[in-house]
Short mmCIF file of C-alpha atoms in Angstrom, two decimals:
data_model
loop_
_atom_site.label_atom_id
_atom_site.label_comp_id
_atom_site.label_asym_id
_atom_site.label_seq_id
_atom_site.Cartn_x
_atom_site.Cartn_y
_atom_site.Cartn_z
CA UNK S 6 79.49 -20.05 33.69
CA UNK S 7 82.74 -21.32 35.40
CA UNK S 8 84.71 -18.89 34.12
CA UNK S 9 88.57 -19.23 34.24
CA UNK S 10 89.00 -22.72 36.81
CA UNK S 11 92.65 -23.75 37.75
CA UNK S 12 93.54 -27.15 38.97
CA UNK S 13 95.14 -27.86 41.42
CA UNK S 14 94.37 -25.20 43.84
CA UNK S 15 97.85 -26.06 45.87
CA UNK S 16 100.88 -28.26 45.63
CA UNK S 17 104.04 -29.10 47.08
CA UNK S 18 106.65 -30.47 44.78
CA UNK S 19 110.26 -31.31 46.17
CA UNK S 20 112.95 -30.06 43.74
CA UNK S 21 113.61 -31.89 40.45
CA UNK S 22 110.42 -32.97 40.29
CA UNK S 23 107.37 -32.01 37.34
CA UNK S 24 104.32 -31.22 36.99
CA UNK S 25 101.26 -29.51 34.92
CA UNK S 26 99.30 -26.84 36.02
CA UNK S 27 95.77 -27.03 34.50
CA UNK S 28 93.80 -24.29 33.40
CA UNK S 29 90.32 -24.00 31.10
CA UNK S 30 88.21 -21.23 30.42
CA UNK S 31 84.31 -21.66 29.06
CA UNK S 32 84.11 -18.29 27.82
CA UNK S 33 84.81 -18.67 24.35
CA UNK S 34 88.21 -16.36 24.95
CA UNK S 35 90.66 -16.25 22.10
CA UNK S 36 93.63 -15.33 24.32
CA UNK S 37 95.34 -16.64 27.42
CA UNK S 38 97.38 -16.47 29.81
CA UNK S 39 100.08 -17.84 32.71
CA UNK S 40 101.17 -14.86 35.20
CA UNK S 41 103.38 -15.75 38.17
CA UNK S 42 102.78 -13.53 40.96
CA UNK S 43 105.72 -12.63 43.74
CA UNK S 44 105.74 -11.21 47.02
CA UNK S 45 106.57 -6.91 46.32
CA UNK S 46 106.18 -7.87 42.74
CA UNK S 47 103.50 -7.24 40.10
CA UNK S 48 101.89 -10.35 38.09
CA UNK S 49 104.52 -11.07 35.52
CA UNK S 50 104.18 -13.07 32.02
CA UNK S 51 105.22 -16.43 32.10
CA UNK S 52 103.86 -17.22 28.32
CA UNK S 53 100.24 -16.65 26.56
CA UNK S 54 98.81 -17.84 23.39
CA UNK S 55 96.74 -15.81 21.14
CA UNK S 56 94.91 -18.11 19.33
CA UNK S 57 94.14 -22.65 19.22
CA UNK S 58 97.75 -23.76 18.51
CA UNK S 59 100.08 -20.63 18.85
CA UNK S 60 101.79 -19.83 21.96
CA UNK S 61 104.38 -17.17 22.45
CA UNK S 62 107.16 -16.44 25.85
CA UNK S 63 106.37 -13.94 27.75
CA UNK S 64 108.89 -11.87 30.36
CA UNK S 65 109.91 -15.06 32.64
CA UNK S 66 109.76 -18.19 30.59
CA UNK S 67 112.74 -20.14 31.55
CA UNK S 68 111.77 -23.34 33.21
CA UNK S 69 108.31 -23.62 32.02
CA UNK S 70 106.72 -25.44 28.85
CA UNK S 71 102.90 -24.25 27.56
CA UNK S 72 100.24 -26.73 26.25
CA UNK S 73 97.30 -25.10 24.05
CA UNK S 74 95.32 -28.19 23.72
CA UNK S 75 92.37 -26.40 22.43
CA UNK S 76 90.52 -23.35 22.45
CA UNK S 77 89.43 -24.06 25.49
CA UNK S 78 92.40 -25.51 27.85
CA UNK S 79 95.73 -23.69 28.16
CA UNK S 80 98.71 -26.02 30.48
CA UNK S 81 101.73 -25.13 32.28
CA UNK S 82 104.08 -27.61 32.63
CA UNK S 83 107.47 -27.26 34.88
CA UNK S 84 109.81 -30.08 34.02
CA UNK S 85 112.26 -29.67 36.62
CA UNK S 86 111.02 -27.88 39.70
CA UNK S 87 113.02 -25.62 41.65
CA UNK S 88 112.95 -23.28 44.57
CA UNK S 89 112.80 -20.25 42.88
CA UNK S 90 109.54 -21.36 41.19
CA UNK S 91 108.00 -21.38 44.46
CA UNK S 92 104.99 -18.81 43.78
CA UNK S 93 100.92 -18.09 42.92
CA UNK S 94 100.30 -18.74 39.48
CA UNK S 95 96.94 -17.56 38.09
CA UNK S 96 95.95 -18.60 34.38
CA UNK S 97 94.29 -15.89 32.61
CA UNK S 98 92.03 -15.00 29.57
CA UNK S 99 90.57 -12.33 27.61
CA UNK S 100 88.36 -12.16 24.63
CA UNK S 101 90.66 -10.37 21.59
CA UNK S 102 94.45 -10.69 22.83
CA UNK S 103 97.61 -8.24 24.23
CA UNK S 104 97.27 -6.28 20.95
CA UNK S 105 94.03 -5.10 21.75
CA UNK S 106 94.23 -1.86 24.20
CA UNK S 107 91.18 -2.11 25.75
CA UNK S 108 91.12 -6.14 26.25
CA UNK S 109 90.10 -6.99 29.80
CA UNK S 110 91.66 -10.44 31.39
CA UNK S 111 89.74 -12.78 33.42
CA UNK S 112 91.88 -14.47 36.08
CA UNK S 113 91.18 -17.96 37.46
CA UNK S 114 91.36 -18.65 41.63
CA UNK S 115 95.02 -19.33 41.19
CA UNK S 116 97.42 -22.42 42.36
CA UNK S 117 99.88 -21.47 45.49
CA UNK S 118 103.27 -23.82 44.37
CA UNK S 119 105.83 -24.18 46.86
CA UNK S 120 109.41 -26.24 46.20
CA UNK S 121 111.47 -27.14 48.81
CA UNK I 19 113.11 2.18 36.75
CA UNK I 20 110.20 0.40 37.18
CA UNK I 21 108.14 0.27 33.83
CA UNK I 22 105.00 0.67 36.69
CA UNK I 23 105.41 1.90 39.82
CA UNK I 24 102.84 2.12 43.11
CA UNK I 25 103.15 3.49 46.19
CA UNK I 26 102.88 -0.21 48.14
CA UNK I 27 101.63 1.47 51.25
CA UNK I 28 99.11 0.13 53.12
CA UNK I 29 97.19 3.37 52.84
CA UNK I 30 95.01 3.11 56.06
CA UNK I 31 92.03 5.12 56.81
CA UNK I 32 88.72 5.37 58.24
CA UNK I 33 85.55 4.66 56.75
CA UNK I 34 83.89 7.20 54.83
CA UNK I 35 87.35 9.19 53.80
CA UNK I 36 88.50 9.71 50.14
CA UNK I 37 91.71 8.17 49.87
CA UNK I 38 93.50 8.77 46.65
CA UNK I 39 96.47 6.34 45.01
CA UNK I 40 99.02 7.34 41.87
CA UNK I 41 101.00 5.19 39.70
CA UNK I 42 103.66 6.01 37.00
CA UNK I 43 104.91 4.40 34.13
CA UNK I 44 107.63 4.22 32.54
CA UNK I 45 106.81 4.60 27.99
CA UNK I 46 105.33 7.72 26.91
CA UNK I 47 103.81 5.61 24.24
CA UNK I 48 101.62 3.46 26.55
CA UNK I 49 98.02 3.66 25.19
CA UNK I 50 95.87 2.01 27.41
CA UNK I 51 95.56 1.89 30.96
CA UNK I 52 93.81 -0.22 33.91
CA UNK I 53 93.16 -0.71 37.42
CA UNK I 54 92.34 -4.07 38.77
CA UNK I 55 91.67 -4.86 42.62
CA UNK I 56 92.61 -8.08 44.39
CA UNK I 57 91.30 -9.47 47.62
CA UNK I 58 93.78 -11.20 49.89
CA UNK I 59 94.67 -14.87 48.62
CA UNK I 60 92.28 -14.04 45.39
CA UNK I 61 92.31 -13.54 41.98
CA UNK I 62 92.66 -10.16 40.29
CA UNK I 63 89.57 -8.86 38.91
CA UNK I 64 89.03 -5.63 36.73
CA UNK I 65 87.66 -2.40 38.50
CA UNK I 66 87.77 -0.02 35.70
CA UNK I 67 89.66 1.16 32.35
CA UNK I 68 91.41 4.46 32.66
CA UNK I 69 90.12 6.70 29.62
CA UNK I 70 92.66 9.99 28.40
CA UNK I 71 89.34 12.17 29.62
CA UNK I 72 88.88 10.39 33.04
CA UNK I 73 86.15 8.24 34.02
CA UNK I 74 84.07 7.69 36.65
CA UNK I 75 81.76 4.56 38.16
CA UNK I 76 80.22 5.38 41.48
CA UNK I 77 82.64 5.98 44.29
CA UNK I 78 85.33 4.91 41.75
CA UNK I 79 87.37 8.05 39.84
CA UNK I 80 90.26 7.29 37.43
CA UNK I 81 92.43 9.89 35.40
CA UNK I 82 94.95 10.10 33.34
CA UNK I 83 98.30 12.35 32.93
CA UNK I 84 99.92 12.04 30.18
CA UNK I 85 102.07 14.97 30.02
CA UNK I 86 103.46 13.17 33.41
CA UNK I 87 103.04 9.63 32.57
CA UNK I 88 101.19 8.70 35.74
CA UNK I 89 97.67 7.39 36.57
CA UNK I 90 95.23 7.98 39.40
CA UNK I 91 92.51 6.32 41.46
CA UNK I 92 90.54 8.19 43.95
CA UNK I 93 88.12 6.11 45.88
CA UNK I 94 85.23 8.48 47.65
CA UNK I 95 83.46 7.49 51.00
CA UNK I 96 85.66 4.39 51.58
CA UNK I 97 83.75 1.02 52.78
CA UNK I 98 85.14 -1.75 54.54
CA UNK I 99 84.63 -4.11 51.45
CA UNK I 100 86.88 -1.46 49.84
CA UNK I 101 89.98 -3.01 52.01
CA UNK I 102 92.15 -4.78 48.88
CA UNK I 103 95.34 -4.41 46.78
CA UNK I 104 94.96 -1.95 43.74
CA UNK I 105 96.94 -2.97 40.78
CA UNK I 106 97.59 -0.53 37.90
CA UNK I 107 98.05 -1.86 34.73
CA UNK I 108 99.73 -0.60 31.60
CA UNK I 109 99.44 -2.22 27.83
CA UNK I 110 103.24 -1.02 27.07
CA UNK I 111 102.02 -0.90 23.49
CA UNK I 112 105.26 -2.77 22.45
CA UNK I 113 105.98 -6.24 22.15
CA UNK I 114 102.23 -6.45 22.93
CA UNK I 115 103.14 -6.03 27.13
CA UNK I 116 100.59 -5.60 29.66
CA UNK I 117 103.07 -4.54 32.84
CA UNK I 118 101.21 -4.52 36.03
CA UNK I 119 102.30 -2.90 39.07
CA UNK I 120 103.01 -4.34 42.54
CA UNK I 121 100.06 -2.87 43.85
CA UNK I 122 98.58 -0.71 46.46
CA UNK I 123 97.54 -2.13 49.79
CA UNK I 124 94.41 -0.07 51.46
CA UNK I 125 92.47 -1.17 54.65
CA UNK I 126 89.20 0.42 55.59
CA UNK I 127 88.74 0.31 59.22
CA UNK I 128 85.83 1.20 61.18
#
């Protein structure tokens, strides 16, 4: 098993510009996840979907879209790029969902995004 | 205040000590509990739940304290593959919010 894979691995996007982050997991996971992660800062919540065809914002969704194309594949898309989006961002999943206490999340290698 | 909060450190120390890290948080009503571990330029990946009676895995010890809202990790007869950042984690138990904290640096050295 893959586990959680993330494509691509880096990118440099000039500001303005878009693009998707991929993500897919082959472990059968009901939940997942996008986390941004930020020098001094703990992973935060971009937006995660509990289920095939739900999706829900999490703490820092501005400037971000989600794709759950199926149970499998969970997108990020950022339609305008700019500086301040400049991070890691690791794609997540986990077998029941955030409403489960003791639900552990698998985290994929992560894509390192710089805008300039 | 931070809803999670960790000592950033780096906590460094020689092989074979017991070095121990705390984190607080912020909701009383937080229910369950985590610590994760992340290698430089890696992933996060889960090193244990935190159970209200403490639990244990090896060299790994993790408690509770409720009546203080903060969590520990005590790591016994430190390796050099124990060198990472230790992220606590707290499910907020509202609005379904898993907070994690910035993390803990710790290098082993020889």
């Amino acid at each position: 098993n893959a586990g959680v894979t993330q494509t691509p691995k880096f990118q440099v996007l000039k500001t303005g510009q878009s693009m998707t982050l991929q993500c897919a997991q082959d472990m059968n996971h009901n939940s997942m996840y996008w986390y941004r992660q930020d020098p001094g800062m703990g992973l935060r919540l971009i937006y995660y979907s509990a289920s095939e065809g739900t999706t829900d914002k999490g703490e820092v969704p501005n400037g971000y879209n989600v794709s759950r194309l199926n149970k499998r594949e969970f997108s990020l898309r950022l339609e305008s790029a700019a500086p301040s989006q400049t991070s890691v961002y690791f794609c997540a999943s986990s077998e029941a969902g955030l409403g489960f206490l003791e639900d552990e999340q698998y985290f994929g290698p992560g894509t390192r995004l710089t805008v300039t | 205040r931070k809803e999670v909060e960790q000592d950033p450190g780096p906590f460094n120390v020689p092989e074979g000590a017991t070095v121990a890290f705390n984190c607080t948080y912020s909701n009383s009503a937080s229910q369950s509990f985590f610590w994760y571990r992340q290698d430089c330029r890696k992933e996060p990946k889960l090193l244990m739940s935190v159970y209200s009676s403490g639990n244990e895995d090896g060299r790994f010890t993790a408690q509770l304290n409720r009546a203080s809202q903060y969590i520990s990790l005590l790591i016994r007869d430190s390796k050099l593959s124990d060198s990472a950042t230790y992220l606590c984690v707290v499910n907020m138990a509202y609005g379904n919010k898993l907070v994690f904290g910035a993390g803990t640096i710790l290098r082993v050295k020889s």
